[in-house]
mmCIF file of C-alpha atoms in Angstrom:
data_model
loop_
_atom_site.group_PDB
_atom_site.id
_atom_site.type_symbol
_atom_site.label_atom_id
_atom_site.label_comp_id
_atom_site.label_asym_id
_atom_site.label_seq_id
_atom_site.Cartn_x
_atom_site.Cartn_y
_atom_site.Cartn_z
ATOM 1 C CA MET A 24 -73.255 26.131 63.883
ATOM 2 C CA THR A 25 -71.680 23.870 66.493
ATOM 3 C CA HIS A 26 -72.017 20.144 65.902
ATOM 4 C CA PRO A 27 -74.562 18.810 68.449
ATOM 5 C CA LEU A 28 -72.074 16.214 69.674
ATOM 6 C CA THR A 29 -69.034 18.476 69.822
ATOM 7 C CA PRO A 30 -67.787 18.603 73.406
ATOM 8 C CA SER A 31 -67.662 21.913 75.193
ATOM 9 C CA THR A 32 -64.413 23.530 76.282
ATOM 10 C CA ALA A 33 -65.077 22.041 79.724
ATOM 11 C CA ALA A 34 -65.154 18.483 78.385
ATOM 12 C CA PRO A 35 -62.415 16.193 79.767
ATOM 13 C CA VAL A 36 -59.331 15.549 77.655
ATOM 14 C CA HIS A 37 -58.316 12.445 79.620
ATOM 15 C CA PRO A 38 -59.969 10.176 82.207
ATOM 16 C CA ASP A 39 -59.327 10.325 85.917
ATOM 17 C CA TYR A 40 -56.240 8.211 86.629
ATOM 18 C CA PRO A 41 -55.708 5.480 87.366
ATOM 19 C CA VAL A 42 -58.537 3.733 85.526
ATOM 20 C CA ARG A 43 -59.169 0.627 87.618
ATOM 21 C CA THR A 44 -60.671 -2.719 86.653
ATOM 22 C CA LYS A 45 -60.959 -5.897 88.685
ATOM 23 C CA ARG A 46 -57.296 -6.828 88.146
ATOM 24 C CA LEU A 47 -55.707 -3.887 86.331
ATOM 25 C CA ARG A 48 -54.760 -0.228 86.435
ATOM 26 C CA LEU A 49 -54.565 1.892 83.282
ATOM 27 C CA ARG A 50 -52.525 5.081 83.505
ATOM 28 C CA PRO A 51 -50.334 7.272 81.246
ATOM 29 C CA VAL A 52 -47.116 5.773 79.907
ATOM 30 C CA ARG A 53 -43.983 7.072 81.672
ATOM 31 C CA PHE A 54 -40.256 7.113 80.895
ATOM 32 C CA ASP A 55 -39.643 4.576 83.649
ATOM 33 C CA ASP A 56 -41.803 2.105 81.679
ATOM 34 C CA LEU A 57 -38.958 1.694 79.180
ATOM 35 C CA ASP A 58 -37.853 -1.763 80.339
ATOM 36 C CA ALA A 59 -41.405 -3.109 80.501
ATOM 37 C CA VAL A 60 -42.452 -1.717 77.109
ATOM 38 C CA HIS A 61 -39.227 -2.920 75.511
ATOM 39 C CA ALA A 62 -39.783 -6.389 76.998
ATOM 40 C CA HIS A 63 -42.744 -6.996 74.680
ATOM 41 C CA ARG A 64 -42.050 -4.645 71.755
ATOM 42 C CA SER A 65 -38.672 -6.310 71.177
ATOM 43 C CA LEU A 66 -40.284 -9.743 70.701
ATOM 44 C CA PRO A 67 -40.832 -10.965 67.101
ATOM 45 C CA GLU A 68 -44.171 -12.530 68.040
ATOM 46 C CA VAL A 69 -45.436 -9.153 69.280
ATOM 47 C CA ALA A 70 -43.999 -7.031 66.454
ATOM 48 C CA ARG A 71 -45.387 -9.416 63.847
ATOM 49 C CA HIS A 72 -48.649 -7.514 63.448
ATOM 50 C CA LEU A 73 -47.349 -4.065 64.300
ATOM 51 C CA PRO A 74 -46.049 -1.731 61.585
ATOM 52 C CA HIS A 75 -42.458 -2.054 62.828
ATOM 53 C CA GLU A 76 -39.891 -4.826 63.173
ATOM 54 C CA PRO A 77 -38.897 -6.040 66.670
ATOM 55 C CA HIS A 78 -37.619 -3.017 68.557
ATOM 56 C CA THR A 79 -34.065 -2.240 69.509
ATOM 57 C CA ARG A 80 -33.814 -0.398 72.809
ATOM 58 C CA GLU A 81 -33.227 2.857 70.929
ATOM 59 C CA MET A 82 -36.413 2.303 68.916
ATOM 60 C CA THR A 83 -38.375 1.677 72.107
ATOM 61 C CA GLU A 84 -37.006 4.905 73.599
ATOM 62 C CA GLN A 85 -38.158 6.847 70.533
ATOM 63 C CA THR A 86 -41.574 5.171 70.613
ATOM 64 C CA LEU A 87 -41.912 5.913 74.313
ATOM 65 C CA GLU A 88 -41.259 9.603 73.648
ATOM 66 C CA ARG A 89 -44.081 9.626 71.067
ATOM 67 C CA MET A 90 -46.373 7.708 73.394
ATOM 68 C CA ILE A 91 -45.751 10.154 76.234
ATOM 69 C CA GLY A 92 -46.648 12.914 73.787
ATOM 70 C CA GLY A 93 -50.071 11.292 73.443
ATOM 71 C CA GLN A 94 -51.591 12.182 76.783
ATOM 72 C CA ALA A 95 -54.830 13.913 75.830
ATOM 73 C CA LEU A 96 -57.766 13.728 73.460
ATOM 74 C CA ALA A 97 -58.353 17.463 73.315
ATOM 75 C CA VAL A 98 -58.569 17.927 69.538
ATOM 76 C CA PRO A 99 -59.242 15.699 66.509
ATOM 77 C CA GLY A 100 -56.203 13.584 65.666
ATOM 78 C CA ASP A 101 -54.993 13.341 69.281
ATOM 79 C CA TRP A 102 -54.166 9.990 70.795
ATOM 80 C CA LEU A 103 -53.980 8.574 74.311
ATOM 81 C CA ASP A 104 -51.420 5.844 75.106
ATOM 82 C CA LEU A 105 -51.988 4.048 78.399
ATOM 83 C CA ALA A 106 -49.837 1.510 80.204
ATOM 84 C CA VAL A 107 -51.633 -1.556 81.591
ATOM 85 C CA GLU A 108 -50.455 -2.640 85.043
ATOM 86 C CA ASP A 109 -51.401 -5.964 86.591
ATOM 87 C CA GLU A 110 -52.031 -6.547 90.301
ATOM 88 C CA SER A 111 -48.297 -6.723 91.017
ATOM 89 C CA GLY A 112 -47.675 -3.349 89.371
ATOM 90 C CA ARG A 113 -45.954 -4.863 86.338
ATOM 91 C CA VAL A 114 -46.678 -3.204 82.983
ATOM 92 C CA VAL A 115 -47.941 -6.053 80.795
ATOM 93 C CA GLY A 116 -49.109 -4.114 77.754
ATOM 94 C CA GLU A 117 -50.538 -0.962 76.249
ATOM 95 C CA VAL A 118 -53.876 0.288 75.019
ATOM 96 C CA LEU A 119 -54.367 3.235 72.714
ATOM 97 C CA LEU A 120 -57.268 5.505 71.820
ATOM 98 C CA LYS A 121 -56.987 7.811 68.815
ATOM 99 C CA ARG A 122 -59.542 10.501 68.033
ATOM 100 C CA ASP A 123 -60.522 10.672 64.382
ATOM 101 C CA GLU A 124 -59.362 13.789 62.550
ATOM 102 C CA ARG A 125 -62.516 14.134 60.433
ATOM 103 C CA GLU A 126 -65.202 12.760 62.777
ATOM 104 C CA PRO A 127 -64.080 13.837 66.258
ATOM 105 C CA GLU A 128 -66.830 11.881 68.031
ATOM 106 C CA THR A 129 -65.359 8.653 66.686
ATOM 107 C CA GLY A 130 -61.982 7.018 67.123
ATOM 108 C CA GLU A 131 -59.807 3.915 67.114
ATOM 109 C CA VAL A 132 -58.672 1.489 69.769
ATOM 110 C CA GLY A 133 -55.391 -0.403 69.586
ATOM 111 C CA PHE A 134 -53.555 -2.760 71.917
ATOM 112 C CA ALA A 135 -50.364 -4.749 72.399
ATOM 113 C CA PHE A 136 -49.562 -7.157 75.230
ATOM 114 C CA HIS A 137 -46.713 -9.330 76.458
ATOM 115 C CA PRO A 138 -47.182 -13.000 75.475
ATOM 116 C CA ASP A 139 -47.020 -13.949 79.161
ATOM 117 C CA VAL A 140 -50.580 -12.696 79.623
ATOM 118 C CA HIS A 141 -52.106 -14.196 76.476
ATOM 119 C CA GLY A 142 -55.001 -16.425 77.394
ATOM 120 C CA THR A 143 -55.494 -14.878 80.850
ATOM 121 C CA GLY A 144 -58.285 -12.446 79.940
ATOM 122 C CA ILE A 145 -56.105 -9.461 80.839
ATOM 123 C CA ALA A 146 -56.127 -8.079 77.294
ATOM 124 C CA THR A 147 -59.921 -8.366 77.124
ATOM 125 C CA GLU A 148 -60.255 -6.625 80.485
ATOM 126 C CA ALA A 149 -57.943 -3.784 79.430
ATOM 127 C CA VAL A 150 -59.584 -3.215 76.045
ATOM 128 C CA THR A 151 -63.002 -3.234 77.716
ATOM 129 C CA ALA A 152 -61.725 -0.492 80.021
ATOM 130 C CA ALA A 153 -60.418 1.484 77.029
ATOM 131 C CA LEU A 154 -63.835 1.324 75.372
ATOM 132 C CA GLY A 155 -65.355 2.484 78.638
ATOM 133 C CA ILE A 156 -63.091 5.540 78.515
ATOM 134 C CA ALA A 157 -64.105 6.246 74.911
ATOM 135 C CA PHE A 158 -67.853 5.981 75.502
ATOM 136 C CA GLU A 159 -68.289 6.989 79.127
ATOM 137 C CA ASP A 160 -65.565 9.607 79.669
ATOM 138 C CA PHE A 161 -65.556 11.141 76.194
ATOM 139 C CA GLY A 162 -69.021 10.259 74.927
ATOM 140 C CA TRP A 163 -67.780 8.975 71.575
ATOM 141 C CA HIS A 164 -70.327 7.694 69.077
ATOM 142 C CA ARG A 165 -68.239 4.931 67.479
ATOM 143 C CA VAL A 166 -64.932 3.113 68.037
ATOM 144 C CA LEU A 167 -63.183 0.938 65.467
ATOM 145 C CA GLY A 168 -60.248 -1.459 65.613
ATOM 146 C CA VAL A 169 -58.054 -2.823 62.834
ATOM 147 C CA CYS A 170 -55.951 -5.993 62.634
ATOM 148 C CA THR A 171 -54.423 -8.146 59.920
ATOM 149 C CA VAL A 172 -56.791 -10.840 58.698
ATOM 150 C CA GLU A 173 -54.429 -13.525 59.997
ATOM 151 C CA ASN A 174 -54.501 -12.028 63.484
ATOM 152 C CA VAL A 175 -57.240 -14.343 64.682
ATOM 153 C CA ALA A 176 -56.555 -13.761 68.379
ATOM 154 C CA SER A 177 -57.031 -9.978 68.113
ATOM 155 C CA ALA A 178 -60.135 -10.470 65.980
ATOM 156 C CA ALA A 179 -61.547 -12.828 68.619
ATOM 157 C CA LEU A 180 -60.752 -10.306 71.370
ATOM 158 C CA MET A 181 -62.577 -7.516 69.544
ATOM 159 C CA ARG A 182 -65.600 -9.756 69.113
ATOM 160 C CA ARG A 183 -65.491 -10.620 72.836
ATOM 161 C CA VAL A 184 -65.671 -6.954 73.826
ATOM 162 C CA GLY A 185 -68.725 -6.412 71.617
ATOM 163 C CA MET A 186 -67.185 -5.117 68.387
ATOM 164 C CA ARG A 187 -68.696 -6.264 65.097
ATOM 165 C CA HIS A 188 -66.752 -7.216 62.004
ATOM 166 C CA GLU A 189 -67.528 -4.632 59.332
ATOM 167 C CA ALA A 190 -65.064 -4.866 56.437
ATOM 168 C CA VAL A 191 -61.992 -6.471 54.903
ATOM 169 C CA ASN A 192 -59.420 -4.285 53.187
ATOM 170 C CA ARG A 193 -57.697 -6.811 50.950
ATOM 171 C CA ASP A 194 -54.040 -6.063 50.163
ATOM 172 C CA GLY A 195 -54.622 -2.696 51.798
ATOM 173 C CA ALA A 196 -50.992 -1.875 52.557
ATOM 174 C CA PHE A 197 -47.527 -3.065 51.504
ATOM 175 C CA ARG A 198 -45.632 -3.700 54.719
ATOM 176 C CA LYS A 199 -42.560 -5.730 55.612
ATOM 177 C CA GLY A 200 -42.104 -6.925 52.046
ATOM 178 C CA ALA A 201 -45.646 -8.173 51.445
ATOM 179 C CA TRP A 202 -49.161 -6.929 50.777
ATOM 180 C CA ARG A 203 -51.222 -7.037 53.962
ATOM 181 C CA SER A 204 -54.976 -7.425 54.282
ATOM 182 C CA PHE A 205 -56.823 -5.891 57.223
ATOM 183 C CA SER A 206 -60.088 -6.529 59.054
ATOM 184 C CA THR A 207 -62.077 -3.670 60.558
ATOM 185 C CA PHE A 208 -64.236 -4.073 63.664
ATOM 186 C CA ALA A 209 -66.417 -1.427 65.294
ATOM 187 C CA VAL A 210 -68.896 -0.830 68.092
ATOM 188 C CA LEU A 211 -71.361 2.012 68.601
ATOM 189 C CA GLY A 212 -71.921 3.775 71.873
ATOM 190 C CA ALA A 213 -75.572 2.707 71.896
ATOM 191 C CA GLU A 214 -74.514 -0.935 71.496
ATOM 192 C CA TRP A 215 -71.928 -0.584 74.234
ATOM 193 C CA ARG A 216 -74.579 0.748 76.596
ATOM 194 C CA GLY A 217 -76.877 -2.190 76.025
ATOM 195 C CA GLY A 218 -77.974 -3.006 72.489
ATOM 196 C CA PRO A 219 -79.485 -6.317 71.351
ATOM 197 C CA ARG A 220 -77.235 -9.362 71.633
ATOM 198 C CA PRO A 221 -76.992 -12.089 68.978
ATOM 199 C CA SER A 222 -79.610 -14.796 69.398
ATOM 200 C CA ALA A 223 -78.756 -18.173 70.895
ATOM 201 C CA ASP A 224 -79.110 -19.751 67.434
ATOM 202 C CA GLN A 225 -76.740 -17.177 65.931
ATOM 203 C CA ARG A 226 -74.146 -17.839 68.617
ATOM 204 C CA ALA A 227 -74.530 -21.615 68.161
ATOM 205 C CA VAL A 228 -74.089 -21.371 64.382
ATOM 206 C CA ASP A 229 -71.048 -19.120 64.860
ATOM 207 C CA ALA A 230 -69.484 -21.701 67.178
ATOM 208 C CA VAL A 231 -70.078 -24.615 64.790
ATOM 209 C CA VAL A 232 -68.665 -22.784 61.780
ATOM 210 C CA SER A 233 -65.652 -21.545 63.754
ATOM 211 C CA ALA A 234 -64.881 -25.075 64.964
ATOM 212 C CA PHE A 235 -65.254 -26.400 61.411
ATOM 213 C CA PHE A 236 -62.730 -23.950 59.974
ATOM 214 C CA ALA A 237 -60.291 -24.510 62.851
ATOM 215 C CA ALA A 238 -60.413 -28.302 62.442
ATOM 216 C CA PHE A 239 -58.189 -28.182 59.360
ATOM 217 C CA THR A 240 -55.264 -26.379 61.008
ATOM 218 C CA ARG A 241 -51.809 -27.954 60.745
ATOM 219 C CA ARG A 242 -48.724 -26.663 62.555
ATOM 220 C CA ALA A 243 -45.085 -27.591 61.845
ATOM 221 C CA GLY A 244 -45.940 -30.913 60.241
ATOM 222 C CA GLU A 245 -47.842 -32.230 63.267
ATOM 223 C CA PRO A 246 -50.508 -34.853 62.391
ATOM 224 C CA VAL A 247 -54.074 -33.593 61.995
ATOM 225 C CA ARG A 248 -57.212 -35.393 63.132
ATOM 226 C CA LEU A 249 -60.510 -34.302 61.640
ATOM 227 C CA ASP A 250 -62.844 -35.446 64.423
ATOM 228 C CA ALA A 251 -64.009 -31.860 65.009
ATOM 229 C CA ALA A 252 -64.787 -31.436 61.323
ATOM 230 C CA ARG A 253 -66.808 -34.649 61.277
ATOM 231 C CA ALA A 254 -68.711 -33.553 64.384
ATOM 232 C CA ALA A 255 -69.710 -30.306 62.634
ATOM 233 C CA LEU A 256 -71.055 -32.156 59.560
ATOM 234 C CA ALA A 257 -74.333 -34.025 59.304
ATOM 235 C CA PRO A 258 -73.681 -37.663 58.320
ATOM 236 C CA ASP A 259 -75.580 -37.103 55.062
ATOM 237 C CA ALA A 260 -73.974 -33.728 54.307
ATOM 238 C CA VAL A 261 -73.241 -32.825 50.681
ATOM 239 C CA VAL A 262 -69.919 -31.153 49.872
ATOM 240 C CA GLU A 263 -69.365 -29.260 46.616
ATOM 241 C CA ARG A 264 -66.280 -27.582 45.163
ATOM 242 C CA VAL A 265 -66.544 -25.101 42.306
ATOM 243 C CA THR A 266 -64.001 -26.036 39.653
ATOM 244 C CA GLU A 267 -61.991 -23.576 37.551
ATOM 245 C CA GLY A 268 -64.367 -24.200 34.680
ATOM 246 C CA GLY A 269 -67.402 -23.327 36.805
ATOM 247 C CA GLY A 270 -68.612 -26.884 37.332
ATOM 248 C CA LEU A 271 -69.209 -28.679 40.620
ATOM 249 C CA ASP A 272 -67.300 -31.583 42.147
ATOM 250 C CA ARG A 273 -69.757 -33.193 44.570
ATOM 251 C CA THR A 274 -68.903 -35.664 47.302
ATOM 252 C CA GLY A 275 -70.071 -36.969 50.671
ATOM 253 C CA VAL A 276 -68.664 -36.616 54.158
ATOM 254 C CA ASP A 277 -66.421 -39.696 54.212
ATOM 255 C CA ALA A 278 -64.826 -39.010 50.830
ATOM 256 C CA PHE A 279 -64.329 -35.318 51.621
ATOM 257 C CA LEU A 280 -62.681 -35.941 54.991
ATOM 258 C CA ALA A 281 -60.516 -38.727 53.607
ATOM 259 C CA SER A 282 -59.154 -36.453 50.892
ATOM 260 C CA ARG A 283 -58.510 -33.649 53.428
ATOM 261 C CA GLN A 284 -56.781 -36.108 55.760
ATOM 262 C CA ILE A 285 -54.397 -37.170 53.003
ATOM 263 C CA LEU A 286 -53.673 -33.594 51.965
ATOM 264 C CA LEU A 287 -53.128 -32.215 55.469
ATOM 265 C CA ASN A 288 -50.993 -35.104 56.739
ATOM 266 C CA GLY A 289 -48.862 -35.508 53.637
ATOM 267 C CA ASP A 290 -45.264 -34.382 53.258
ATOM 268 C CA SER A 291 -46.175 -31.514 50.925
ATOM 269 C CA LEU A 292 -48.461 -29.323 53.052
ATOM 270 C CA THR A 293 -46.608 -28.869 56.354
ATOM 271 C CA ASP A 294 -48.467 -25.789 57.662
ATOM 272 C CA PHE A 295 -52.048 -24.767 56.986
ATOM 273 C CA THR A 296 -54.584 -22.357 58.498
ATOM 274 C CA GLU A 297 -57.986 -21.333 57.166
ATOM 275 C CA ILE A 298 -60.150 -18.694 58.830
ATOM 276 C CA GLU A 299 -63.528 -17.151 58.158
ATOM 277 C CA VAL A 300 -62.794 -13.454 57.670
ATOM 278 C CA THR A 301 -66.327 -12.168 57.248
ATOM 279 C CA SER A 302 -69.773 -13.718 57.049
ATOM 280 C CA THR A 303 -73.507 -13.157 56.869
ATOM 281 C CA THR A 304 -76.120 -15.544 58.266
ATOM 282 C CA MET A 305 -79.810 -15.746 57.386
ATOM 283 C CA PHE A 306 -82.341 -17.974 59.153
ATOM 284 C CA ALA A 307 -85.251 -19.231 57.064
ATOM 285 C CA ALA A 308 -87.536 -22.296 57.035
ATOM 286 C CA GLY A 309 -85.697 -23.948 59.909
ATOM 287 C CA ARG A 310 -82.276 -23.588 58.284
ATOM 288 C CA ALA A 311 -79.310 -21.247 58.709
ATOM 289 C CA HIS A 312 -77.693 -20.077 55.475
ATOM 290 C CA ARG A 313 -74.137 -18.807 55.918
ATOM 291 C CA HIS A 314 -72.083 -16.940 53.291
ATOM 292 C CA SER A 315 -68.389 -16.626 54.163
ATOM 293 C CA LEU A 316 -65.270 -14.991 52.811
ATOM 294 C CA TYR A 317 -62.277 -17.020 53.953
ATOM 295 C CA HIS A 318 -58.522 -16.648 53.912
ATOM 296 C CA LYS A 319 -56.056 -19.526 54.062
ATOM 297 C CA TRP A 320 -52.304 -19.694 54.233
ATOM 298 C CA GLY A 321 -49.532 -22.175 54.860
ATOM 299 C CA VAL A 322 -46.350 -23.805 53.621
ATOM 300 C CA ARG A 323 -46.394 -26.248 50.720
ATOM 301 C CA ASP A 324 -43.249 -27.906 49.371
ATOM 302 C CA GLY A 325 -41.227 -25.493 51.470
ATOM 303 C CA ALA A 326 -42.820 -22.372 49.937
ATOM 304 C CA ALA A 327 -45.296 -20.033 51.616
ATOM 305 C CA PHE A 328 -48.680 -19.457 49.970
ATOM 306 C CA ASN A 329 -51.960 -17.746 50.699
ATOM 307 C CA ALA A 330 -55.359 -17.728 49.039
ATOM 308 C CA TRP A 331 -58.883 -16.346 49.357
ATOM 309 C CA GLY A 332 -62.188 -18.012 48.725
ATOM 310 C CA ARG A 333 -65.903 -18.147 49.490
ATOM 311 C CA LYS A 334 -68.071 -20.740 51.187
ATOM 312 C CA THR A 335 -71.830 -21.096 51.309
ATOM 313 C CA LEU A 336 -73.005 -23.336 54.145
ATOM 314 C CA THR A 337 -76.474 -24.561 55.080
ATOM 315 C CA LEU A 338 -76.989 -25.721 58.665
ATOM 316 C CA ARG A 339 -79.927 -27.422 60.365
ATOM 317 C CA PRO A 340 -80.821 -27.989 64.016
ATOM 318 C CA SER A 341 -79.702 -31.299 65.472
ATOM 319 C CA ALA A 342 -79.894 -32.547 69.067
ATOM 320 C CA GLY A 343 -80.037 -29.053 70.521
ATOM 321 C CA SER A 344 -77.248 -27.691 68.342
ATOM 322 C CA TRP A 345 -76.620 -27.135 64.637
ATOM 323 C CA VAL A 346 -74.840 -29.225 62.006
ATOM 324 C CA ILE A 347 -73.706 -28.442 58.474
ATOM 325 C CA GLU A 348 -75.912 -30.277 55.984
ATOM 326 C CA SER A 349 -74.226 -28.864 52.876
ATOM 327 C CA PHE A 350 -71.521 -26.463 51.818
ATOM 328 C CA THR A 351 -70.035 -25.224 48.565
ATOM 329 C CA TRP A 352 -66.649 -23.568 48.275
ATOM 330 C CA ALA A 353 -64.678 -21.766 45.597
ATOM 331 C CA ASP A 354 -61.076 -20.562 45.830
ATOM 332 C CA GLU A 355 -60.583 -17.116 44.317
ATOM 333 C CA ARG A 356 -56.838 -16.847 44.009
ATOM 334 C CA GLU A 357 -53.534 -18.052 45.359
ATOM 335 C CA SER A 358 -50.226 -16.278 45.721
ATOM 336 C CA THR A 359 -46.839 -16.525 47.377
ATOM 337 C CA GLY A 360 -45.632 -14.030 49.940
ATOM 338 C CA LEU A 361 -47.295 -15.532 52.984
ATOM 339 C CA THR A 362 -48.464 -13.022 55.557
ATOM 340 C CA ASP A 363 -47.711 -13.575 59.220
ATOM 341 C CA GLN A 364 -49.477 -15.667 61.811
ATOM 342 C CA GLY A 365 -51.794 -14.168 64.440
ATOM 343 C CA LEU A 366 -51.212 -13.097 68.020
ATOM 344 C CA SER A 367 -53.111 -10.972 70.515
ATOM 345 C CA ASP A 368 -51.659 -7.665 69.357
ATOM 346 C CA CYS A 369 -53.494 -4.983 67.414
ATOM 347 C CA ARG A 370 -52.689 -1.379 66.609
ATOM 348 C CA PRO A 371 -54.175 1.007 64.082
ATOM 349 C CA PRO A 372 -51.981 0.212 61.056
ATOM 350 C CA GLU A 373 -50.888 3.777 60.342
ATOM 351 C CA ARG A 374 -49.265 4.218 63.768
ATOM 352 C CA SER A 375 -45.918 2.861 64.923
#
């Protein structure tokens, strides 16, 4: 019996080209794109989250040959590599769709862009167009995307285009001399076509928690101010840390921030980032209860480290927004072998 969602032999195997958006054109990769593709694939900051090291020109040529071979989504396992042109005709990046081998009505989206266009919305516009191809041209049921957990920019992009965070694959692959952890995002066709959006309270809580985590970032020994962290905390907030013995160290806002200020601005911890990798939020009795898995990494005493942990936060409404009235955290482990920092580049990890 034929699967009810299996396309007929007349179903399209690629969209009508070019695929146009407000500022962009998506079309098949060509051999004359070599210089443009090499311009971003040769950069360390772009290759950081891709399976390969920065490309030599020969490597880009070989990759381009494989990409040109991916021009149709006719059968399960096929992929479609598209160049992204801006209004001037310059190729500024790539988007990829790969049809799943086992569930042919599902697939993956991947993307890589030149740093020149980071922060311009071009990547978001292009990935939105790629999802439109998947759902509107091919009628897929589900599309997923994968990035390293440190790749906060790609994770934010996938959230912007409507993808939900579904899973964390911790130490899922050994790449470039270190174990890498990956986050999986996905969106369903029904959601893409107009499913329910998060409530205003959910979005407000997300924003407060995101700002709280980001407040503790330190880069290259630059001084850190914790004004944003204080703004996210109620003045009477209670802070608890689970000790190794299972007890609780409890403190207030001033003491907590003072200790973080000393730690972050000391000579020992010169780089530090902490991000919320996955979370669940429940609203009850006028409060929001947030359970988070977090990942942190940095450089301490000249050595790279990374660690995982969990936070439980309780938030309450305050002056039209939300503030954290209590949180408890527990670190799970720490190791050396720091994984890389995040940029706006994401590809399915098994492809190069």
